[in-house]
GROMACS .gro file of C-alpha atoms in nm:
model
   77
    1MET     CA    1   7.387  13.335  13.287
    2LYS     CA    2   7.367  13.747  13.168
    3THR     CA    3   7.693  13.771  12.917
    4LEU     CA    4   7.789  13.554  12.614
    5LYS     CA    5   8.109  13.541  12.800
    6ASP     CA    6   7.881  13.384  13.091
    7LEU     CA    7   7.778  13.122  12.857
    8PHE     CA    8   8.129  13.058  12.671
    9GLU     CA    9   8.273  13.011  13.014
   10HIS     CA   10   8.003  12.780  13.134
   11GLN     CA   11   8.021  12.580  12.789
   12LEU     CA   12   8.405  12.536  12.846
   13LYS     CA   13   8.362  12.404  13.172
   14GLY     CA   14   8.112  12.166  13.064
   15LEU     CA   15   8.324  12.028  12.789
   16TYR     CA   16   8.612  12.010  13.045
   17SER     CA   17   8.393  11.795  13.269
   18ALA     CA   18   8.289  11.601  13.031
   19GLU     CA   19   8.609  11.514  12.881
   20CYS     CA   20   8.714  11.435  13.267
   21LYS     CA   21   8.449  11.187  13.298
   22LEU     CA   22   8.570  11.043  12.997
   23VAL     CA   23   8.926  11.015  13.076
   24GLU     CA   24   8.814  10.820  13.380
   25ALA     CA   25   8.586  10.624  13.252
   26LEU     CA   26   8.758  10.476  12.924
   27PRO     CA   27   9.031  10.252  13.087
   28LYS     CA   28   8.741  10.078  13.318
   29MET     CA   29   8.578  10.019  12.969
   30LEU     CA   30   8.916   9.929  12.839
   31HIS     CA   31   8.976   9.630  13.088
   32HIS     CA   32   8.637   9.498  13.062
   33ALA     CA   33   8.651   9.508  12.674
   34ALA     CA   34   8.696   9.120  12.566
   35ASN     CA   35   8.737   9.216  12.163
   36ILE     CA   36   9.097   9.306  12.096
   37ARG     CA   37   8.946   9.597  11.816
   38LEU     CA   38   8.701   9.747  12.104
   39ARG     CA   39   9.023   9.752  12.305
   40ILE     CA   40   9.169   9.936  12.017
   41ALA     CA   41   8.928  10.184  11.976
   42PHE     CA   42   8.910  10.237  12.373
   43GLU     CA   43   9.267  10.272  12.360
   44SER     CA   44   9.289  10.557  12.077
   45HIS     CA   45   8.981  10.735  12.219
   46LEU     CA   46   9.139  10.746  12.548
   47ASN     CA   47   9.423  10.921  12.425
   48GLU     CA   48   9.236  11.184  12.220
   49THR     CA   49   9.003  11.233  12.485
   50LYS     CA   50   9.320  11.310  12.709
   51LYS     CA   51   9.442  11.555  12.418
   52HIS     CA   52   9.149  11.761  12.426
   53LYS     CA   53   9.143  11.745  12.777
   54ASP     CA   54   9.448  11.914  12.765
   55ARG     CA   55   9.379  12.163  12.548
   56LEU     CA   56   9.099  12.285  12.738
   57GLU     CA   57   9.308  12.317  13.058
   58LYS     CA   58   9.531  12.549  12.813
   59ILE     CA   59   9.264  12.745  12.675
   60CYS     CA   60   9.090  12.809  13.086
   61GLU     CA   61   9.461  12.895  13.171
   62GLU     CA   62   9.469  13.149  12.890
   63LEU     CA   63   9.145  13.303  12.943
   64ASP     CA   64   9.170  13.285  13.351
   65ILE     CA   65   8.867  13.031  13.360
   66GLN     CA   66   8.884  12.796  13.665
   67PRO     CA   67   8.729  12.460  13.504
   68LYS     CA   68   8.586  12.201  13.768
   69GLU     CA   69   8.538  11.811  13.722
   70LYS     CA   70   8.187  11.895  13.818
   71THR     CA   71   7.887  11.808  13.587
   72TYR     CA   72   7.718  12.090  13.418
   73LYS     CA   73   7.373  12.109  13.263
   74PRO     CA   74   7.395  12.216  12.901
   75ARG     CA   75   7.244  12.531  12.857
   76THR     CA   76   6.972  12.636  12.579
   77PHE     CA   77   6.790  12.940  12.419
   0.00000   0.00000   0.00000
């Protein structure tokens, strides 16, 4: 990564990847949760996560970035 734009794009892709993984995992967690309050919490979190994923898709579309559902390593300085 050579520019701040590269870093920004990398971070957006990382966020998108994380949200995709949560959208995939939360229904499984919801299915296996026995406690009703835990099920409600997972369901609520899933709904919010889907909204986050949609927002990230719109941001990437506006910036002409192609997000992928692969794993991104965090960058540090």
